[in-house]
mmCIF file of C-alpha atoms and ligand atoms in Angstrom:
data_model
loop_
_atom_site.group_PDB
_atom_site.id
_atom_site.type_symbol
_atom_site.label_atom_id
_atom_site.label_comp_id
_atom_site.label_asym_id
_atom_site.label_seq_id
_atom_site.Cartn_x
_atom_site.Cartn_y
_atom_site.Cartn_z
ATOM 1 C CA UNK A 1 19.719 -83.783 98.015
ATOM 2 C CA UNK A 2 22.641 -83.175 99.754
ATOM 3 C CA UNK A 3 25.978 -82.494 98.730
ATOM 4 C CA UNK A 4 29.477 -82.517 100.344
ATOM 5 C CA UNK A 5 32.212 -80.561 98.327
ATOM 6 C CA UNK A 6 35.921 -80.775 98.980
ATOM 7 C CA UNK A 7 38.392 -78.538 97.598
ATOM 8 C CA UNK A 8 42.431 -79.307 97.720
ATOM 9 C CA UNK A 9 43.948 -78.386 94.354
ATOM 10 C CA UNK A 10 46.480 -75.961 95.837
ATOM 11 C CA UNK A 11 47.126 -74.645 99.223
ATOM 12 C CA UNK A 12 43.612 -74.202 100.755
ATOM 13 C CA UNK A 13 41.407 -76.825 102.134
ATOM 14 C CA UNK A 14 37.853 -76.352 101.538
ATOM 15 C CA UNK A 15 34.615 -77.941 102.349
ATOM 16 C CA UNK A 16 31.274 -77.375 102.193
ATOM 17 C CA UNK A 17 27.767 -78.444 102.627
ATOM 18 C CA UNK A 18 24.875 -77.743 99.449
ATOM 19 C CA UNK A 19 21.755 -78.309 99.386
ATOM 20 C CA UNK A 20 19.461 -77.847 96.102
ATOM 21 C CA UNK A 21 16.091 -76.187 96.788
ATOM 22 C CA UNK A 22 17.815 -74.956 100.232
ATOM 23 C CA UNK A 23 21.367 -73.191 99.522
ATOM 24 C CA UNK A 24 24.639 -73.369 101.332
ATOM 25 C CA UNK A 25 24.396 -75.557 104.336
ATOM 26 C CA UNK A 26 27.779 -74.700 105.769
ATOM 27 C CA UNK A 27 31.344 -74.183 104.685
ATOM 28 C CA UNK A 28 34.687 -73.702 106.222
ATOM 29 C CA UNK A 29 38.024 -73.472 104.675
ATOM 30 C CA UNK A 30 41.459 -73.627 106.196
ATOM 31 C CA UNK A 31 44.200 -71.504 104.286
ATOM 32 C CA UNK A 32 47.551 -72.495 104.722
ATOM 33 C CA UNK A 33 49.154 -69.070 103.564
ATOM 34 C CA UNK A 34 51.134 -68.925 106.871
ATOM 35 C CA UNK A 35 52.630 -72.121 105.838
ATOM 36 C CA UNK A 36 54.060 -71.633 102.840
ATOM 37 C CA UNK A 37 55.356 -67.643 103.438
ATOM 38 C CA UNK A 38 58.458 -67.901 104.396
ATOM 39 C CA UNK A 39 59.439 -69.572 100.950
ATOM 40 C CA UNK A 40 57.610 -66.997 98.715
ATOM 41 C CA UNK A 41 54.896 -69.845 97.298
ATOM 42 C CA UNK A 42 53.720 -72.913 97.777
ATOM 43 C CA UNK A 43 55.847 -75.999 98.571
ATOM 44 C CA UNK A 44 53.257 -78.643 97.339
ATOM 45 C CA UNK A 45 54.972 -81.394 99.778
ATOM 46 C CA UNK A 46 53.565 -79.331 102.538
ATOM 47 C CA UNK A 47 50.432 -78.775 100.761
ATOM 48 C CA UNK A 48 49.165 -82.419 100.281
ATOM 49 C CA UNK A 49 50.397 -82.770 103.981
ATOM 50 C CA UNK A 50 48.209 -80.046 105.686
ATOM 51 C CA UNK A 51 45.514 -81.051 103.424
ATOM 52 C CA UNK A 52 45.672 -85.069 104.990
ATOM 53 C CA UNK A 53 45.606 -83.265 108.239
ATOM 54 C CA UNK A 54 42.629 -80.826 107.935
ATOM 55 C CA UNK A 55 39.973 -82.372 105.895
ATOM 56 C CA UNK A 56 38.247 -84.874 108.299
ATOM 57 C CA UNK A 57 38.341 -82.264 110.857
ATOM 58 C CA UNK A 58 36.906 -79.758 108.885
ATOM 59 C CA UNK A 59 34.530 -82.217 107.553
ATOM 60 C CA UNK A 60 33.487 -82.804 111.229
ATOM 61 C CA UNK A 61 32.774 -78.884 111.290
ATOM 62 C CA UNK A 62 30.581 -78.362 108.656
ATOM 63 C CA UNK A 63 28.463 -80.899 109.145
ATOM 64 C CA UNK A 64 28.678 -80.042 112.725
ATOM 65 C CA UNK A 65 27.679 -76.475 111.647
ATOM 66 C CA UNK A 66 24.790 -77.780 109.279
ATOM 67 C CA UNK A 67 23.387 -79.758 111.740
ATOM 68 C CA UNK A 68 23.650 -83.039 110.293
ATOM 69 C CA UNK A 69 25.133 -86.199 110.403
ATOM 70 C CA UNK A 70 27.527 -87.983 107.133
ATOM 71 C CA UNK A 71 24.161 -90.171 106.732
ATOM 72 C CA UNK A 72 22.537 -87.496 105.984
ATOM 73 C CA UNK A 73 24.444 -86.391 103.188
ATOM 74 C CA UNK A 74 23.565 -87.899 99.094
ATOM 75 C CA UNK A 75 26.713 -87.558 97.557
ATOM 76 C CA UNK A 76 30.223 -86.033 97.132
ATOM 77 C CA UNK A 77 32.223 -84.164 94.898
ATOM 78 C CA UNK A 78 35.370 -83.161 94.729
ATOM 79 C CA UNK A 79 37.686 -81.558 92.739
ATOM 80 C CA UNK A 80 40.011 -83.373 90.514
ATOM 81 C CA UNK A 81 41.618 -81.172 88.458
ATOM 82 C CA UNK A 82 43.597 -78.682 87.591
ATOM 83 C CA UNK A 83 45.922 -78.159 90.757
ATOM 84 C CA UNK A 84 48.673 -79.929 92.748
ATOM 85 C CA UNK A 85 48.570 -83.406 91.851
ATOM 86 C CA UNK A 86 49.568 -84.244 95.449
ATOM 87 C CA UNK A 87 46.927 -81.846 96.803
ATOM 88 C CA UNK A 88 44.114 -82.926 94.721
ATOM 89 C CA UNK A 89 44.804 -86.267 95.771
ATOM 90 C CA UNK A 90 44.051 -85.975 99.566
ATOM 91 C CA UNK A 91 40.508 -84.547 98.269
ATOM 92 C CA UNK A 92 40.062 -87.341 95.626
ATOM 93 C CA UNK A 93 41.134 -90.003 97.951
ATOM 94 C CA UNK A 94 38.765 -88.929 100.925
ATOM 95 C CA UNK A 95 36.196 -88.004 99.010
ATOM 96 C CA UNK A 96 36.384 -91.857 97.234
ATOM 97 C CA UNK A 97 37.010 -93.789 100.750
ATOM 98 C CA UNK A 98 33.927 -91.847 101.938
ATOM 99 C CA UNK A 99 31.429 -92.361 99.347
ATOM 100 C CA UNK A 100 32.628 -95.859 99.933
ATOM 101 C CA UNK A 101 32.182 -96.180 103.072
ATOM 102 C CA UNK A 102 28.533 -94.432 102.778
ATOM 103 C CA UNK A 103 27.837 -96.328 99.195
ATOM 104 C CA UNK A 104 27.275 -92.745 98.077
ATOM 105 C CA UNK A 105 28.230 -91.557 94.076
ATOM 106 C CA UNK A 106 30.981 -89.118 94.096
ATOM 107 C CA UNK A 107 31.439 -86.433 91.315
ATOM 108 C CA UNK A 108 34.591 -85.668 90.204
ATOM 109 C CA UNK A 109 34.650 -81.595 89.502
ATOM 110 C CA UNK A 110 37.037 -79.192 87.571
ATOM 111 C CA UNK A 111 38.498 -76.494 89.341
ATOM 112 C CA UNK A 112 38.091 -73.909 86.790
ATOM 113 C CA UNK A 113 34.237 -74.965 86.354
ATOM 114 C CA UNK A 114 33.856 -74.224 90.872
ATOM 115 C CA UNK A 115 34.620 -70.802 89.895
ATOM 116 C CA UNK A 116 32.877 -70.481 86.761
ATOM 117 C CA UNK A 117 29.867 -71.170 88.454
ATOM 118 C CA UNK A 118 30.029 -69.726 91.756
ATOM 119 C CA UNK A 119 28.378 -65.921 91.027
ATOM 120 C CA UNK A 120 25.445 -68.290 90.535
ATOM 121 C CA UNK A 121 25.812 -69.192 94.669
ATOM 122 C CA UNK A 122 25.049 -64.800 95.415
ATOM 123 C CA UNK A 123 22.302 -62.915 95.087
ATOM 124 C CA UNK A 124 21.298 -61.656 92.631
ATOM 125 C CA UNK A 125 22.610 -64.145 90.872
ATOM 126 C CA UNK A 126 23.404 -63.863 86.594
ATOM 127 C CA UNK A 127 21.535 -66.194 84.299
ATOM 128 C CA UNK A 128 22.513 -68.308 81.469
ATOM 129 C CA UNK A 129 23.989 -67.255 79.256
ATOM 130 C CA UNK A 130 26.729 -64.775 80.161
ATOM 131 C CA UNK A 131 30.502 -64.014 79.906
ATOM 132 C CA UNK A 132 32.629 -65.047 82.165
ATOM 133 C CA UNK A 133 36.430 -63.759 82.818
ATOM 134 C CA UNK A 134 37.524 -66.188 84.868
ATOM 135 C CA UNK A 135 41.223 -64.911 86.245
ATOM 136 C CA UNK A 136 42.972 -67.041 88.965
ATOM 137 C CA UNK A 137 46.812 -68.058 90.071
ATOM 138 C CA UNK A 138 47.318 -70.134 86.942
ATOM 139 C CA UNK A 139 44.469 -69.331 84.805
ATOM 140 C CA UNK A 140 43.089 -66.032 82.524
ATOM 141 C CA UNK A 141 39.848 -66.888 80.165
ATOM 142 C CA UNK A 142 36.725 -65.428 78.395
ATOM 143 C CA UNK A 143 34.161 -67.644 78.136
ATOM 144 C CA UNK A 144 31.275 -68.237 77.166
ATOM 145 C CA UNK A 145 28.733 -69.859 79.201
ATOM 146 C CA UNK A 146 25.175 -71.131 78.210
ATOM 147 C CA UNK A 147 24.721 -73.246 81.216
ATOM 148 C CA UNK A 148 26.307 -76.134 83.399
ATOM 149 C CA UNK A 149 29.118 -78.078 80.771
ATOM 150 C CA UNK A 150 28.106 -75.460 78.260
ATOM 151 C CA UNK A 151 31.682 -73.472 77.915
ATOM 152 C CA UNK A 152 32.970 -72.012 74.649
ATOM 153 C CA UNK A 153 36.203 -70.425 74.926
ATOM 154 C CA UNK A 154 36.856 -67.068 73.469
ATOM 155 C CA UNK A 155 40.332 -66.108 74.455
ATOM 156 C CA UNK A 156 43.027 -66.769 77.416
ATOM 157 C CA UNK A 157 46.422 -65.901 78.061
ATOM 158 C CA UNK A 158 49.218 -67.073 76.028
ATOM 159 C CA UNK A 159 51.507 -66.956 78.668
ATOM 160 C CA UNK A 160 51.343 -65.844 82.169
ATOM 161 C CA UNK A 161 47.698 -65.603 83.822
ATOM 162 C CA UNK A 162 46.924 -62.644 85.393
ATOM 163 C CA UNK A 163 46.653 -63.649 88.789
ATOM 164 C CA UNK A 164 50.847 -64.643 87.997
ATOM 165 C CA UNK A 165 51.045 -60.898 86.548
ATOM 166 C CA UNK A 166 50.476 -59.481 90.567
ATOM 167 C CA UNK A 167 52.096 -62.497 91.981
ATOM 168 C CA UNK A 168 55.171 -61.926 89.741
ATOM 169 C CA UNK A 169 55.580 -58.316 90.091
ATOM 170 C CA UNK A 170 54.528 -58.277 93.835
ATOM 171 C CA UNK A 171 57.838 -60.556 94.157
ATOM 172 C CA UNK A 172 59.575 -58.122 91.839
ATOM 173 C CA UNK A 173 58.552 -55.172 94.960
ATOM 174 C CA UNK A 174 60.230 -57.565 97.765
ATOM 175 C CA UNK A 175 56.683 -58.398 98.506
ATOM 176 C CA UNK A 176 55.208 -61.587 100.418
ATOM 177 C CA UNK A 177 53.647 -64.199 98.976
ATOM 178 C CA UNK A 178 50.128 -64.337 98.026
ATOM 179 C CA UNK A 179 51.284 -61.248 95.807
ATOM 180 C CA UNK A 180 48.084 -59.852 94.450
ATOM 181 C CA UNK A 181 46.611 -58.370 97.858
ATOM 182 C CA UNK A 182 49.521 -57.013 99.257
ATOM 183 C CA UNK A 183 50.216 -55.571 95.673
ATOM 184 C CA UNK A 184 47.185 -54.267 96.119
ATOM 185 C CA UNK A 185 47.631 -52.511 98.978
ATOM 186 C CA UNK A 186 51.300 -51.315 98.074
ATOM 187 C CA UNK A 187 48.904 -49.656 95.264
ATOM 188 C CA UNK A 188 47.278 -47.513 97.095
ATOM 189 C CA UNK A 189 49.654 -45.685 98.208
ATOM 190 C CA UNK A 190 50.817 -44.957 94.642
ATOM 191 C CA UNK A 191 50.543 -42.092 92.498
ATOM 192 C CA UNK A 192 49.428 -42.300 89.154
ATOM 193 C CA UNK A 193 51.356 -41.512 85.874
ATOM 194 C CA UNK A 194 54.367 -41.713 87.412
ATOM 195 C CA UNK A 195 55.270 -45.052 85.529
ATOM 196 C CA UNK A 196 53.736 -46.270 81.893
ATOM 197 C CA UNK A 197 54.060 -50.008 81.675
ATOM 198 C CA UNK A 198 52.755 -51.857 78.613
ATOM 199 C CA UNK A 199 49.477 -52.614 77.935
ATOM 200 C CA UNK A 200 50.556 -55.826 75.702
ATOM 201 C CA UNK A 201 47.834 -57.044 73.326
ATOM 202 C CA UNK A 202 45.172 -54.610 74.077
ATOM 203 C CA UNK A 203 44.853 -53.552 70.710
ATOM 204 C CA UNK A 204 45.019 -57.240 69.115
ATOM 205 C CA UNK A 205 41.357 -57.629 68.259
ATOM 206 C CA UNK A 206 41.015 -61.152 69.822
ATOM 207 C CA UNK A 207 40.169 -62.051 73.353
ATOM 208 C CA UNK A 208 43.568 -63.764 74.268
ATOM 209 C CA UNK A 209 45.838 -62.250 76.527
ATOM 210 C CA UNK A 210 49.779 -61.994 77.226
ATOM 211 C CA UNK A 211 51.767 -60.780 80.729
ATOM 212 C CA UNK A 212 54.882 -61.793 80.187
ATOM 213 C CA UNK A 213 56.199 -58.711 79.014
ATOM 214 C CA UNK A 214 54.705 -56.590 81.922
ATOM 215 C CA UNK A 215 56.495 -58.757 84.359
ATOM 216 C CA UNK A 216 59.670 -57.750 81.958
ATOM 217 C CA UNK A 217 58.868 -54.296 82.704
ATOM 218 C CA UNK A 218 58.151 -53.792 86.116
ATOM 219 C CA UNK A 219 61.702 -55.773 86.492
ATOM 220 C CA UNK A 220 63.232 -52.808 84.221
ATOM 221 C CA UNK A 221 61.801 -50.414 86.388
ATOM 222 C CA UNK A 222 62.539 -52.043 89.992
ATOM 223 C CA UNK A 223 65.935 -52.062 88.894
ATOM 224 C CA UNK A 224 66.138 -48.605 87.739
ATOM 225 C CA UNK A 225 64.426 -47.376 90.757
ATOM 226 C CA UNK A 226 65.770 -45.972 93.787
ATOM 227 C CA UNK A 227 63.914 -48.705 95.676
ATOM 228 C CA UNK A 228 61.966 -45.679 97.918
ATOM 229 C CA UNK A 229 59.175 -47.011 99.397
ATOM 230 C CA UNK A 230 56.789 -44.278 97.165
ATOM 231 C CA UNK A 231 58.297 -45.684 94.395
ATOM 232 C CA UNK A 232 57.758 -48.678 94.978
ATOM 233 C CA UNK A 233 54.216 -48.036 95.371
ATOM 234 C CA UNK A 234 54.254 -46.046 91.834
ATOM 235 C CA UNK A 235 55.008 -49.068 90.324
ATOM 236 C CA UNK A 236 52.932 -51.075 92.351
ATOM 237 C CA UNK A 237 50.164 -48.847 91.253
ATOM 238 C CA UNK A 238 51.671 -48.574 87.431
ATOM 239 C CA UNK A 239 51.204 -52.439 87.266
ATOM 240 C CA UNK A 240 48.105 -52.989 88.625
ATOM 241 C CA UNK A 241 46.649 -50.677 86.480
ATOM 242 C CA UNK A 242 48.297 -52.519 83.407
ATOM 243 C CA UNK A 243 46.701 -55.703 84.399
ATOM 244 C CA UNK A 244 43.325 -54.161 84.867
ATOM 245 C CA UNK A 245 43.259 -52.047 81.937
ATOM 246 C CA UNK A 246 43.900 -55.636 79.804
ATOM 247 C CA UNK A 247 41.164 -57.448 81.656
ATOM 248 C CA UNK A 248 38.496 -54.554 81.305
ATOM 249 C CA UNK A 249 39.139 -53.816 77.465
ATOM 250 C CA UNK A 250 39.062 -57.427 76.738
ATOM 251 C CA UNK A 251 36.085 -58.465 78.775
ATOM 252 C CA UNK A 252 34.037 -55.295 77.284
ATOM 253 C CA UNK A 253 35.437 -56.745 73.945
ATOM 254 C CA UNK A 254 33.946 -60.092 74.609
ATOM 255 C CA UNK A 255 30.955 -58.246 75.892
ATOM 256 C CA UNK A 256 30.406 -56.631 72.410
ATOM 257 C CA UNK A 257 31.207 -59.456 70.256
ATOM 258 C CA UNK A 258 28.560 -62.285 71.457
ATOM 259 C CA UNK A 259 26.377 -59.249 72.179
ATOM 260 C CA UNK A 260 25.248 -60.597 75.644
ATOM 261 C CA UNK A 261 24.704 -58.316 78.551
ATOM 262 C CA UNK A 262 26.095 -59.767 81.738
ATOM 263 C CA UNK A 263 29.671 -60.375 82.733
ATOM 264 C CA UNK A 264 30.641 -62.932 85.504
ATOM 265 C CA UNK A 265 33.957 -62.613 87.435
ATOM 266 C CA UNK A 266 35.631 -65.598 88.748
ATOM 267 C CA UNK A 267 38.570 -66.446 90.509
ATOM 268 C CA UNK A 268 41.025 -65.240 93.176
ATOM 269 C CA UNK A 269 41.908 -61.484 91.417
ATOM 270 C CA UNK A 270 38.385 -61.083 90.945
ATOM 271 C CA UNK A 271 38.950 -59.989 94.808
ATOM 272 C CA UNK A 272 40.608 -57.043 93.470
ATOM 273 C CA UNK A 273 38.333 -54.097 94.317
ATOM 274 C CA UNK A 274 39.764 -52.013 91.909
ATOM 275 C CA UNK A 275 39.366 -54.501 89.002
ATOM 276 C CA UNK A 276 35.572 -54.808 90.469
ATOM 277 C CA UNK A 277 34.992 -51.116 90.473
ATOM 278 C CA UNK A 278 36.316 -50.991 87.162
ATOM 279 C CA UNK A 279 34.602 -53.452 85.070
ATOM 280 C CA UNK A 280 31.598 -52.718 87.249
ATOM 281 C CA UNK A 281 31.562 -48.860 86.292
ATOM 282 C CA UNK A 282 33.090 -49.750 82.385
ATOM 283 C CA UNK A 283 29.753 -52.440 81.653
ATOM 284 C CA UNK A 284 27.155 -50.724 83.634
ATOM 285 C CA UNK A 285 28.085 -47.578 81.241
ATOM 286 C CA UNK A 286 27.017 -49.527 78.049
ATOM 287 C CA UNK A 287 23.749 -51.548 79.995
ATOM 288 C CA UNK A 288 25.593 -54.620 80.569
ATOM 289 C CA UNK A 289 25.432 -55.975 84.218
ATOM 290 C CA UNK A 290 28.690 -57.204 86.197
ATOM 291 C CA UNK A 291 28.180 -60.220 88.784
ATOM 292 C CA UNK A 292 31.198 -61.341 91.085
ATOM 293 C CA UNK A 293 31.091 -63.887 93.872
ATOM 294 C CA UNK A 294 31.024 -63.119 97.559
ATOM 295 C CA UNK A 295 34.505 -62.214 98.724
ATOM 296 C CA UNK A 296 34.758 -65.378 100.637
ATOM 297 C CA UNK A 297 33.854 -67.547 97.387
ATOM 298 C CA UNK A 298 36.114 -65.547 94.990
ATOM 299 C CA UNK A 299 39.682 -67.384 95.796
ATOM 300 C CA UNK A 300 39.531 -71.168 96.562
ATOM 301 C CA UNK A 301 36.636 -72.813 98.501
ATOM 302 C CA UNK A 302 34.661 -75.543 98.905
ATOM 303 C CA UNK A 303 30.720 -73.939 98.522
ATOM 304 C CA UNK A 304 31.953 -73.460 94.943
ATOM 305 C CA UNK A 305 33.059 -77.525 94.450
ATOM 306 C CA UNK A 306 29.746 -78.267 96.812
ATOM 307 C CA UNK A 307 27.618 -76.721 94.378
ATOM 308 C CA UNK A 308 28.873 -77.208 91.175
ATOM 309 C CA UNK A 309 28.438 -81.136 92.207
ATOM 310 C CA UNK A 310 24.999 -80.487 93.362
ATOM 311 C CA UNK A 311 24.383 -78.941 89.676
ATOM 312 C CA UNK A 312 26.022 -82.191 88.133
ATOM 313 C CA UNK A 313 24.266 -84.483 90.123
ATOM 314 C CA UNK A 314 21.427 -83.172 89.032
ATOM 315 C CA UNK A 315 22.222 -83.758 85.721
ATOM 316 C CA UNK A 316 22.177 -87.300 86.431
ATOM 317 C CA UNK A 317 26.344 -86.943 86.652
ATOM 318 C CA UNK A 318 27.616 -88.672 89.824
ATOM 319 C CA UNK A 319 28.997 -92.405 89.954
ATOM 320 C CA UNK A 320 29.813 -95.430 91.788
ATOM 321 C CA UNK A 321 32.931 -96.725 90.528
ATOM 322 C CA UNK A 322 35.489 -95.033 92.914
ATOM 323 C CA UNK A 323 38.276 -95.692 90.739
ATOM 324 C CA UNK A 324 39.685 -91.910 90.770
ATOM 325 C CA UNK A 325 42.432 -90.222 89.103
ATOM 326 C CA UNK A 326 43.678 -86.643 89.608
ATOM 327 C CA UNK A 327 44.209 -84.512 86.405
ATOM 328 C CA UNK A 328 47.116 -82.110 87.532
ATOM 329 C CA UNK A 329 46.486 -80.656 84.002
ATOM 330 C CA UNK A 330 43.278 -80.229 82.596
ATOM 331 C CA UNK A 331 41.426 -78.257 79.867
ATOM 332 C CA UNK A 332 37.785 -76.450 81.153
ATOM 333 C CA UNK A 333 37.221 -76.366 77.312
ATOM 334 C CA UNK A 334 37.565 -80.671 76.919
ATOM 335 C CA UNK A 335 35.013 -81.015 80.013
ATOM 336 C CA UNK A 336 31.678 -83.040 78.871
ATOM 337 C CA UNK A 337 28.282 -81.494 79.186
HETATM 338 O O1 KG4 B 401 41.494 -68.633 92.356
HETATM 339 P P1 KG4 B 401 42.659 -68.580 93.255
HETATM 340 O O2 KG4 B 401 42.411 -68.440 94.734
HETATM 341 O O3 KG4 B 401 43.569 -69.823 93.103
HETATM 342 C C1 KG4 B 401 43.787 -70.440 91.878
HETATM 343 O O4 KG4 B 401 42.924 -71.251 91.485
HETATM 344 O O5 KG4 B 401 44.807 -70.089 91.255
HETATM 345 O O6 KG4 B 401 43.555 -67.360 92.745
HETATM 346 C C2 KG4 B 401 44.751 -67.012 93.375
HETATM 347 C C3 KG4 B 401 45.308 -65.763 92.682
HETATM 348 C C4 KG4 B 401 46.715 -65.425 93.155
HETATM 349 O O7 KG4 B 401 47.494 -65.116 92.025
HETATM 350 C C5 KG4 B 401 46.484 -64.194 94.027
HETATM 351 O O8 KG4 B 401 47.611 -63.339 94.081
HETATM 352 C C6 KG4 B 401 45.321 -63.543 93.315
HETATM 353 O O9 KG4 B 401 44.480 -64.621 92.976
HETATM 354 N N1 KG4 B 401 44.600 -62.590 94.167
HETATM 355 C C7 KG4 B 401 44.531 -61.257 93.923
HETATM 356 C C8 KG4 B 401 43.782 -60.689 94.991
HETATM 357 N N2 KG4 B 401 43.416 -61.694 95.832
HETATM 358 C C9 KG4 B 401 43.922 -62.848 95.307
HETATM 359 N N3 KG4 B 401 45.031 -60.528 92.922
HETATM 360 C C10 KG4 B 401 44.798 -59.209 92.945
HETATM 361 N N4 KG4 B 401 44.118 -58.578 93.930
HETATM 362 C C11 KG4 B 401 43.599 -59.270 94.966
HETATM 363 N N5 KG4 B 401 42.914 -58.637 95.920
HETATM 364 ZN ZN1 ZN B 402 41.175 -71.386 92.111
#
């Protein structure tokens, strides 16, 4: 069986090719980060447009790539939710028209759930059940996860998500949009203990989270700053090392308190190599096991839609109805088995 994924929740178009028994046929993704820099995020006009004009062409190349033809393929998935309403709508629409077209069952597939499950695409791969700390743009979660539509949630952010946390303060540093690499990389050029920024909840004894009040900091401190470039960096450095401190304590905490070993990392600041070297050294200290996707699968892409559809499908989950809807907001925790 073979499934076609599309990803176009925000601003990158993503398709790929999955086949169970077999693996990744082929993926490709088109990121339209050039597009929206010069207005420090995304305009989500311009999103849903470069999304209409990308996704048969890239569609083209991955089957292309694969070696197959659209006959070939069994089904299609897509993801409907959470995102750009506009942007998940070019992806629902063509994914709907095809399957149509091709009188093929479509699956409709939350974002959140693509990276949930895509360690499971690398090698080694975890297995059920594990934690996963799932930190992208809009989202930062512990879960847990004892298989496909089996999520518990044990704590997320009460206000902004990590991934806003660098975005936030990288725009706070003059820096371009996406802010978490090229905070990143201002960090490394930093020098430690030069600036203490809070830590805020670390010590609450749940598994939530809370970055408002670093971004409130690291504005205290731009503005009291002498705007150097080194320090700048300090602070760059200062609030990374907030926001990893947070994530590492709590997903250690979370760790500890279902008593399972392995820890999954999902989503686009699960890039961060200093978060991975972190959490890697922090859980391999106390047995546990850390799993992250490949680079390429950690921010948005379509191998991650491709095969959490194939995994649905599979579980008897795909349809022929093609009456879609996009769900702009959308709750991993209210997703059915
Ligand atoms: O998962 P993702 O690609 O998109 C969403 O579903 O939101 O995550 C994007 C987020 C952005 O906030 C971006 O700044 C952050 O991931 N990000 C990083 C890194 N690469 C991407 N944050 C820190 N360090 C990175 N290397
Ligand atoms: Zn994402």
């Amino acid at each position: 069986m073979i499934t076609l994924g599309i990803e176009s929740s925000c601003d990158e178009t993503g398709i790929a090719l999955y086949q169970m028994g077999k693996g990744l046929l082929a993926h490709a993704l088109h990121t339209q980060i050039p597009l929206h820099q010069e207005y420090g995020g995304v305009v989500p006009e311009l999103a849903s447009r470069d999304h209409v004009q990308r996704m048969i062409p890239l569609i083209r190349r991955v089957l292309q790539d694969a070696g197959i033809t659209l006959q070939q393929v069994n089904a299609i998935a897509y993801t409907q939710g959470p995102g750009l309403g506009g942007a998940l709508l070019v992806g629902a629409s063509v994914a709907n028209a095809l399957a149509f077209a091709l009188d093929l069952p479509t699956i409709a597939i939350h974002h959140l759930e693509g990276h949930l499950l895509s360690p499971l695409l690398s090698d080694p791969a975890p297995e059920f059940p594990f934690v996963a700390l799932l930190v992208s743009g809009g989202h930062t979660q512990l879960m847990r996860v004892d298989g496909v539509g089996e999520y518990q949630l044990l704590g997320e952010t009460l206000d902004d998500a990590a991934g806003e946390a660098f975005d936030k303060s990288a725009k706070l540093l003059g820096l371009g949009y996406p802010g978490g690499p090229a905070l990143a990389a201002l960090a490394k050029l930093g020098r430690p203990n030069q600036y203490k920024l809070p830590r805020p909840m670390l010590r609450s004894g749940d598994f939530d989270f809370s970055f408002s009040g670093l971004k409130t900091a690291v504005l205290t401190a731009v503005k009291n700053s002498d705007n150097a470039p080194q320090t700048k960096a300090d602070i760059a450095y200062a609030a990374q090392e907030a926001i990893i401190d947070v994530l590492a304590h709590k997903a250690r905490a979370a760790l500890a308190h279902t008593s399972l070993t392995q820890l999954v990392v999902a989503g686009g600041v699960g890039a961060n190599t200093l978060l991975r070297e972190r959490l890697t050294r922090d859980i391999e200290q106390r047995g546990g096991r850390v799993f992250y996707p490949d680079l390429a699968f950690c921010t948005d892409n379509g191998a991650m839609i491709a095969f959490a559809g194939a995994l649905r499908l599979a579980k008897q989950q795909g349809d022929k109805n093609y009456q879609f809807n996009v769900k702009a907001r959308w709750n991993l925790a209210e997703l059915q088995h």
